[in-house]
């Protein structure tokens, strides 16, 4: 009896010692605090990389956590794909904008052909030859910026953009290795990601003026590798080598099969065919060099009958006049089926893609219908390697095997 009592005490002591290591209660408030601090750190690091003259422009970084995946920090696309204006004589202005706030920085080439920062919009004096836009909206050169004569030298817009993106990547690497560990509750298999892929693609790029191709930037590090570096188990060079870095751009010429898949999904989720959420817009996609293809989709559950009426039509359910509460209730009920069917449709129709290389990926980014206090994600992202789809199409693996190979990332719950 005594030995059994002793064994029981030892067992309880061991349980008390081990519990904090693997079964700590997740602290949502602590996670949000850590993310808020990390957002500020990343924003500051990028500003320090970009500006060598203390000219700080507004930069909003948004972080979100998904259990099992990790924390993703998203940069506004207007910063990572800045609008670049040139006068054709060597002086280039990069305009960064978000939320109505815009700032400009000017670069020129020195005698050795290197990009040199020559001033921000606030550095310029009020002179007649300060930057102005031609007043005539029909002027063919209305998007060309007139700058000071002594700053007009030949400059390559793409090289300026690439130099900017390189600085963002360096800042992201520094952030992940030196500050990623501050997000204390991340599990070893979860990751810290810095990306410029938000939910609202800049569909107008190159439609209204000749701008550089949209870029796709992503830097990703595993929490286990970050911890190993912090504790001295691996060197900085080894830790840098373990980071996954994507730096690519859109391709203007796309294969017909990519356009066909966009058309298929636009039809699948049209109001008269879908039984869950629907889309009113065509599915937009971007072909990214040596990366793959990203499809963007806005999913709706209903259409407001009149502006601010809070009365809705839900075409996929055959409902023509429901109130906000009913609409939200139905939207919440439809979400699980929408998520499952979307995944199945990606497998079924994604296997028709032939133009993707084996190591490239098929990505679907979906902005989910707004639903107040419904506890459903605000966005959904599915990623699958092209080689998996090709193996499925060839009969080498079954559907369940394909479904298990998805990488899933969800936005914050609504």
Coordinates of C-alpha atoms in Angstrom, one line a residue:
X1 CA 0.0 0.0 0.0
X2 CA 2.8 2.4 0.9
X3 CA 4.6 1.7 -2.4
X4 CA 1.4 2.4 -4.3
X5 CA 0.9 5.7 -2.4
X6 CA 4.5 6.7 -3.2
X7 CA 4.0 5.9 -6.9
X8 CA 0.9 8.0 -7.0
X9 CA 2.7 11.0 -5.4
X10 CA 5.6 10.7 -7.9
X11 CA 3.1 10.5 -10.8
X12 CA 1.3 13.7 -9.7
X13 CA 4.7 15.5 -9.3
X14 CA 5.8 14.5 -12.8
X15 CA 2.4 15.6 -14.2
X16 CA 2.8 19.0 -12.5
X17 CA 6.3 19.4 -13.9
X18 CA 5.5 18.4 -17.4
X19 CA 2.2 20.2 -17.9
X20 CA 3.6 23.7 -18.4
X21 CA 5.8 22.5 -21.2
X22 CA 3.2 21.0 -23.4
X23 CA -0.3 21.9 -22.1
X24 CA -0.2 25.6 -21.2
X25 CA -3.5 27.3 -21.8
X26 CA -3.3 29.5 -24.9
X27 CA -3.4 33.2 -23.9
X28 CA -5.1 35.1 -26.7
X29 CA -4.5 38.5 -25.1
X30 CA -0.8 37.8 -24.8
X31 CA -0.6 36.7 -28.4
X32 CA -2.3 39.9 -29.6
X33 CA 0.1 42.0 -27.5
X34 CA 3.1 40.1 -28.9
X35 CA 1.9 40.6 -32.4
X36 CA 1.2 44.3 -31.9
X37 CA 4.8 44.8 -30.6
X38 CA 6.2 42.8 -33.5
X39 CA 4.3 44.8 -36.0
X40 CA 5.9 47.9 -34.7
X41 CA 9.4 46.3 -34.8
X42 CA 9.0 45.1 -38.4
X43 CA 7.7 48.5 -39.6
X44 CA 10.6 50.3 -37.9
X45 CA 13.2 47.9 -39.4
X46 CA 11.8 48.4 -42.9
X47 CA 11.9 52.2 -42.5
X48 CA 15.4 52.1 -41.3
X49 CA 16.5 50.0 -44.3
X50 CA 14.7 52.3 -46.8
X51 CA 15.6 55.7 -45.5
X52 CA 19.2 56.8 -44.8
X53 CA 18.1 60.3 -44.0
X54 CA 15.5 59.8 -41.4
X55 CA 12.6 60.4 -43.8
X56 CA 10.0 58.0 -42.4
X57 CA 6.9 57.3 -44.4
X58 CA 3.7 55.7 -42.9
X59 CA 3.9 51.9 -43.1
X60 CA 1.1 49.8 -41.8
X61 CA 2.0 46.2 -41.0
X62 CA -0.8 43.7 -40.1
X63 CA -0.1 40.5 -38.2
X64 CA -2.4 37.6 -37.6
X65 CA -2.1 34.2 -35.9
X66 CA -3.5 30.9 -37.1
X67 CA -3.1 27.9 -34.9
X68 CA -1.0 25.2 -36.5
X69 CA 0.4 27.6 -39.1
X70 CA 1.9 30.5 -37.3
X71 CA 2.0 34.3 -37.6
X72 CA 1.8 36.2 -40.9
X73 CA 2.8 39.8 -41.1
X74 CA 1.4 41.5 -44.2
X75 CA 2.8 44.6 -45.9
X76 CA 0.6 46.9 -48.0
X77 CA 1.1 46.1 -51.7
X78 CA 1.7 49.8 -52.5
X79 CA 4.8 49.7 -50.5
X80 CA 6.3 46.5 -51.7
X81 CA 5.3 47.3 -55.3
X82 CA 5.8 51.1 -55.2
X83 CA 4.5 53.3 -58.0
X84 CA 7.5 54.5 -59.9
X85 CA 7.4 57.6 -62.0
X86 CA 10.2 58.7 -64.3
X87 CA 10.9 61.8 -66.4
X88 CA 12.8 59.8 -69.0
X89 CA 16.0 61.7 -68.2
X90 CA 17.4 59.7 -65.3
X91 CA 15.5 61.1 -62.3
X92 CA 13.0 58.7 -60.7
X93 CA 10.4 59.2 -58.0
X94 CA 9.0 56.3 -56.0
X95 CA 5.5 57.0 -54.5
X96 CA 4.5 54.9 -51.5
X97 CA 0.8 55.1 -50.5
X98 CA -1.7 53.5 -48.3
X99 CA -5.0 54.6 -46.9
X100 CA -4.8 58.0 -48.6
X101 CA -1.4 58.8 -47.2
X102 CA 1.3 59.1 -49.9
X103 CA 5.0 60.0 -49.7
X104 CA 7.6 60.2 -52.4
X105 CA 11.3 59.5 -52.5
X106 CA 13.6 60.5 -55.4
X107 CA 16.6 58.5 -56.7
X108 CA 19.1 59.2 -59.4
X109 CA 22.2 57.4 -60.7
X110 CA 25.7 58.5 -59.6
X111 CA 28.8 58.4 -61.9
X112 CA 29.1 54.6 -61.2
X113 CA 25.5 53.8 -62.1
X114 CA 24.5 53.2 -58.4
X115 CA 21.1 54.3 -57.1
X116 CA 21.4 57.3 -54.9
X117 CA 18.7 58.8 -52.7
X118 CA 18.4 62.5 -53.5
X119 CA 15.4 63.6 -51.5
X120 CA 11.8 63.2 -50.4
X121 CA 8.9 65.3 -51.4
X122 CA 9.2 67.3 -48.2
X123 CA 12.9 67.9 -48.9
X124 CA 12.2 69.9 -52.1
X125 CA 12.0 73.7 -51.9
X126 CA 9.0 75.5 -53.3
X127 CA 10.6 76.5 -56.6
X128 CA 9.3 76.7 -60.2
X129 CA 11.1 73.5 -61.2
X130 CA 9.8 71.4 -58.2
X131 CA 7.8 68.3 -59.2
X132 CA 4.4 69.1 -60.8
X133 CA 2.0 67.1 -62.8
X134 CA 0.9 68.6 -66.2
X135 CA -2.5 70.2 -65.8
X136 CA -3.9 68.7 -69.1
X137 CA -5.5 65.3 -68.2
X138 CA -5.3 64.4 -71.9
X139 CA -1.6 65.0 -72.1
X140 CA 0.1 61.7 -73.2
X141 CA 2.9 62.5 -70.7
X142 CA 0.6 63.1 -67.7
X143 CA 2.2 60.4 -65.7
X144 CA 5.8 61.7 -66.2
X145 CA 7.2 63.7 -63.4
X146 CA 9.1 66.9 -64.0
X147 CA 12.0 67.3 -61.6
X148 CA 15.1 69.5 -61.2
X149 CA 17.5 69.6 -64.1
X150 CA 20.5 68.7 -62.0
X151 CA 18.8 65.5 -60.9
X152 CA 17.9 64.2 -64.4
X153 CA 20.0 61.2 -65.2
X154 CA 19.3 57.8 -66.8
X155 CA 17.7 55.4 -64.3
X156 CA 16.1 52.0 -64.6
X157 CA 12.7 51.7 -62.9
X158 CA 13.0 48.0 -62.4
X159 CA 16.4 48.3 -60.8
X160 CA 15.1 50.8 -58.3
X161 CA 12.2 48.6 -57.5
X162 CA 14.5 45.6 -57.1
X163 CA 16.7 47.6 -54.8
X164 CA 13.8 48.5 -52.7
X165 CA 12.5 44.9 -52.5
X166 CA 16.0 43.7 -51.5
X167 CA 15.9 46.1 -48.6
X168 CA 12.5 44.8 -47.5
X169 CA 13.7 41.3 -47.6
X170 CA 16.8 42.1 -45.6
X171 CA 14.6 43.8 -43.0
X172 CA 12.3 40.8 -42.9
X173 CA 15.3 38.4 -42.4
X174 CA 16.6 40.5 -39.5
X175 CA 13.1 40.7 -38.0
X176 CA 12.5 36.9 -38.1
X177 CA 15.9 35.9 -36.7
X178 CA 16.4 38.6 -34.1
X179 CA 12.8 39.4 -33.0
X180 CA 10.7 36.4 -34.2
X181 CA 11.2 34.7 -30.8
X182 CA 9.4 37.5 -29.0
X183 CA 6.1 35.8 -30.1
X184 CA 6.5 33.4 -27.1
X185 CA 3.5 31.1 -27.6
X186 CA 4.4 29.9 -31.1
X187 CA 5.0 26.1 -31.3
X188 CA 8.2 24.7 -32.8
X189 CA 6.5 23.7 -36.0
X190 CA 4.7 27.0 -36.5
X191 CA 6.3 29.8 -38.5
X192 CA 6.8 33.5 -38.8
X193 CA 6.0 34.9 -42.3
X194 CA 6.5 38.3 -43.8
X195 CA 4.6 38.8 -47.0
X196 CA 3.2 41.4 -49.3
X197 CA 0.3 39.2 -50.3
X198 CA -2.8 40.9 -48.8
X199 CA -6.4 40.2 -49.6
X200 CA -6.8 43.0 -52.2
X201 CA -4.6 42.5 -55.2
X202 CA -3.7 45.6 -57.2
X203 CA -5.7 44.7 -60.3
X204 CA -5.2 48.1 -61.8
X205 CA -1.4 47.7 -62.2
X206 CA -0.4 48.2 -65.8
X207 CA -4.0 48.8 -66.8
X208 CA -3.9 52.6 -66.6
X209 CA -0.2 53.3 -67.0
X210 CA 3.0 51.5 -67.6
X211 CA 4.1 50.4 -64.1
X212 CA 6.5 47.7 -63.0
X213 CA 5.1 44.2 -62.7
X214 CA 3.6 43.4 -59.4
X215 CA 6.0 41.6 -57.1
X216 CA 5.5 38.7 -54.7
X217 CA 7.7 38.8 -51.6
X218 CA 7.7 36.3 -48.8
X219 CA 10.2 35.4 -46.1
X220 CA 9.4 32.5 -43.8
X221 CA 11.2 31.0 -40.8
X222 CA 10.2 28.1 -38.5
X223 CA 10.0 28.8 -34.7
X224 CA 12.3 25.8 -34.0
X225 CA 15.0 27.3 -36.2
X226 CA 14.6 30.8 -34.6
X227 CA 14.9 29.2 -31.2
X228 CA 17.9 27.2 -32.3
X229 CA 19.7 30.3 -33.4
X230 CA 18.8 32.2 -30.2
X231 CA 20.2 29.5 -28.0
X232 CA 23.4 29.2 -30.0
X233 CA 22.7 25.7 -31.5
X234 CA 23.1 27.0 -35.0
X235 CA 25.0 30.0 -36.4
X236 CA 23.5 33.1 -38.0
X237 CA 24.6 31.9 -41.5
X238 CA 23.0 28.5 -40.9
X239 CA 19.8 30.2 -39.7
X240 CA 19.7 32.5 -42.7
X241 CA 20.1 29.4 -45.0
X242 CA 17.0 27.8 -43.4
X243 CA 14.7 30.8 -44.2
X244 CA 12.4 30.4 -47.2
X245 CA 12.6 33.4 -49.4
X246 CA 10.4 34.1 -52.4
X247 CA 11.1 37.2 -54.5
X248 CA 9.4 37.0 -57.9
X249 CA 7.1 39.1 -60.2
X250 CA 4.1 38.7 -62.3
X251 CA 4.4 37.3 -65.9
X252 CA 2.4 39.2 -68.5
X253 CA 1.9 36.4 -70.9
X254 CA -0.1 33.6 -69.4
X255 CA -1.0 30.1 -70.6
X256 CA -4.6 29.4 -71.8
X257 CA -5.1 26.7 -69.1
X258 CA -4.7 29.3 -66.3
X259 CA -7.4 31.6 -67.9
X260 CA -9.6 28.5 -68.4
X261 CA -9.4 27.6 -64.7
X262 CA -10.4 31.2 -63.7
X263 CA -13.4 30.9 -66.1
X264 CA -14.4 27.5 -64.6
X265 CA -14.4 28.9 -61.0
X266 CA -16.2 32.0 -62.0
X267 CA -19.0 29.8 -63.4
X268 CA -18.9 27.3 -60.5
X269 CA -19.5 30.2 -58.0
X270 CA -22.0 32.2 -60.1
X271 CA -25.3 32.9 -58.1
X272 CA -27.4 30.5 -60.2
X273 CA -25.0 27.5 -59.9
X274 CA -23.4 27.7 -56.4
X275 CA -25.3 26.3 -53.4
X276 CA -23.1 28.1 -50.8
X277 CA -21.3 31.4 -51.3
X278 CA -21.1 33.1 -54.7
X279 CA -19.0 35.7 -56.6
X280 CA -20.3 38.6 -58.6
X281 CA -16.9 39.3 -60.2
X282 CA -14.7 37.3 -62.5
X283 CA -11.9 35.4 -60.7
X284 CA -8.7 37.3 -61.0
X285 CA -5.3 35.6 -61.1
X286 CA -1.6 36.4 -61.3
X287 CA 1.1 34.2 -62.9
X288 CA 4.3 34.6 -60.9
X289 CA 7.6 33.7 -62.4
X290 CA 9.1 30.5 -60.9
X291 CA 6.5 30.4 -58.2
X292 CA 3.1 29.5 -59.7
X293 CA -0.3 31.1 -59.9
X294 CA -2.5 32.9 -57.4
X295 CA -6.2 33.1 -57.9
X296 CA -8.2 35.8 -56.0
X297 CA -11.8 35.4 -55.2
X298 CA -14.4 37.5 -53.3
X299 CA -17.1 35.2 -51.8
X300 CA -20.5 36.7 -50.9
X301 CA -23.5 35.2 -49.1
X302 CA -26.1 37.9 -50.0
X303 CA -26.8 41.1 -51.8
X304 CA -28.3 44.1 -50.0
X305 CA -31.6 45.0 -51.6
X306 CA -31.2 48.7 -51.2
X307 CA -28.3 50.7 -49.8
X308 CA -28.3 50.7 -46.0
X309 CA -31.6 48.8 -45.9
X310 CA -30.2 45.8 -44.1
X311 CA -32.5 43.6 -46.1
X312 CA -30.8 40.9 -48.2
X313 CA -31.3 38.6 -51.2
X314 CA -29.5 35.3 -50.8
X315 CA -29.7 33.9 -54.4
X316 CA -28.0 30.5 -53.7
X317 CA -30.7 29.7 -51.1
X318 CA -33.6 31.2 -53.0
X319 CA -34.3 33.8 -50.3
X320 CA -35.4 37.2 -51.6
X321 CA -35.9 39.3 -48.5
X322 CA -34.2 38.5 -45.2
X323 CA -33.0 40.7 -42.4
X324 CA -29.4 41.1 -41.2
X325 CA -29.7 38.5 -38.4
X326 CA -31.1 35.9 -40.7
X327 CA -28.5 36.6 -43.4
X328 CA -25.7 36.3 -40.8
X329 CA -27.1 33.0 -39.4
X330 CA -27.4 31.5 -42.9
X331 CA -23.9 32.7 -43.9
X332 CA -22.4 31.0 -40.8
X333 CA -24.3 27.8 -41.6
X334 CA -23.0 27.8 -45.2
X335 CA -19.3 28.3 -44.4
X336 CA -18.3 24.7 -43.6
X337 CA -19.8 23.4 -46.8
X338 CA -18.2 26.2 -48.8
X339 CA -14.8 25.5 -47.4
X340 CA -15.1 21.7 -48.1
X341 CA -16.5 22.2 -51.6
X342 CA -13.8 24.8 -52.5
X343 CA -11.1 22.4 -51.5
X344 CA -12.7 19.6 -53.6
X345 CA -13.1 21.9 -56.6
X346 CA -9.5 22.9 -56.5
X347 CA -8.5 19.3 -56.6
X348 CA -11.0 18.3 -59.3
X349 CA -10.4 21.2 -61.7
X350 CA -6.9 22.2 -60.7
X351 CA -5.6 18.9 -62.1
X352 CA -6.3 20.3 -65.6
X353 CA -3.4 22.7 -65.3
X354 CA -0.5 21.7 -67.5
X355 CA 1.6 24.8 -67.7
X356 CA 2.8 24.9 -64.1
X357 CA 6.2 23.3 -63.3
X358 CA 6.3 20.5 -60.8
X359 CA 7.9 22.7 -58.1
X360 CA 5.4 25.5 -58.6
X361 CA 2.2 26.0 -56.6
X362 CA -1.5 26.7 -57.2
X363 CA -2.8 29.2 -54.6
X364 CA -6.4 30.3 -54.0
X365 CA -6.9 33.4 -51.9
X366 CA -10.5 34.0 -50.9
X367 CA -12.0 37.0 -49.1
X368 CA -14.9 35.6 -47.1
X369 CA -18.3 37.3 -46.9
X370 CA -18.7 39.7 -44.0
X371 CA -20.6 38.2 -41.1
X372 CA -20.8 39.9 -37.8
X373 CA -19.9 37.8 -34.8
X374 CA -20.2 34.6 -36.8
X375 CA -16.9 33.1 -35.8
X376 CA -15.9 32.3 -39.3
X377 CA -12.6 33.3 -41.0
X378 CA -12.3 36.7 -42.8
X379 CA -10.2 35.0 -45.5
X380 CA -9.1 31.6 -46.6
X381 CA -5.9 30.6 -48.5
X382 CA -5.3 27.1 -50.0
X383 CA -1.9 26.2 -51.4
X384 CA -1.0 23.0 -53.3
X385 CA 2.1 21.9 -55.3
X386 CA 1.5 21.3 -59.0
X387 CA 3.3 18.0 -58.8
X388 CA 0.6 16.7 -56.4
X389 CA -2.1 17.6 -58.8
X390 CA -0.2 16.0 -61.7
X391 CA 0.2 12.8 -59.6
X392 CA -3.5 12.7 -58.9
X393 CA -4.4 13.3 -62.5
X394 CA -2.1 10.4 -63.5
X395 CA -3.7 8.1 -60.9
X396 CA -0.6 7.8 -58.8
X397 CA -2.3 9.1 -55.6
X398 CA -5.9 9.2 -54.5
X399 CA -8.1 12.2 -53.6
X400 CA -7.6 11.7 -49.9
X401 CA -3.8 11.9 -50.3
X402 CA -4.2 15.1 -52.3
X403 CA -6.5 16.7 -49.7
X404 CA -3.9 15.9 -47.0
X405 CA -1.2 17.9 -48.8
X406 CA -2.9 21.3 -48.8
X407 CA -1.4 24.1 -46.8
X408 CA -4.3 26.1 -45.3
X409 CA -4.1 29.6 -43.9
X410 CA -7.1 31.3 -42.5
X411 CA -7.6 35.0 -41.6
X412 CA -8.9 36.2 -38.2
X413 CA -12.4 35.1 -37.2
X414 CA -15.1 37.6 -37.8

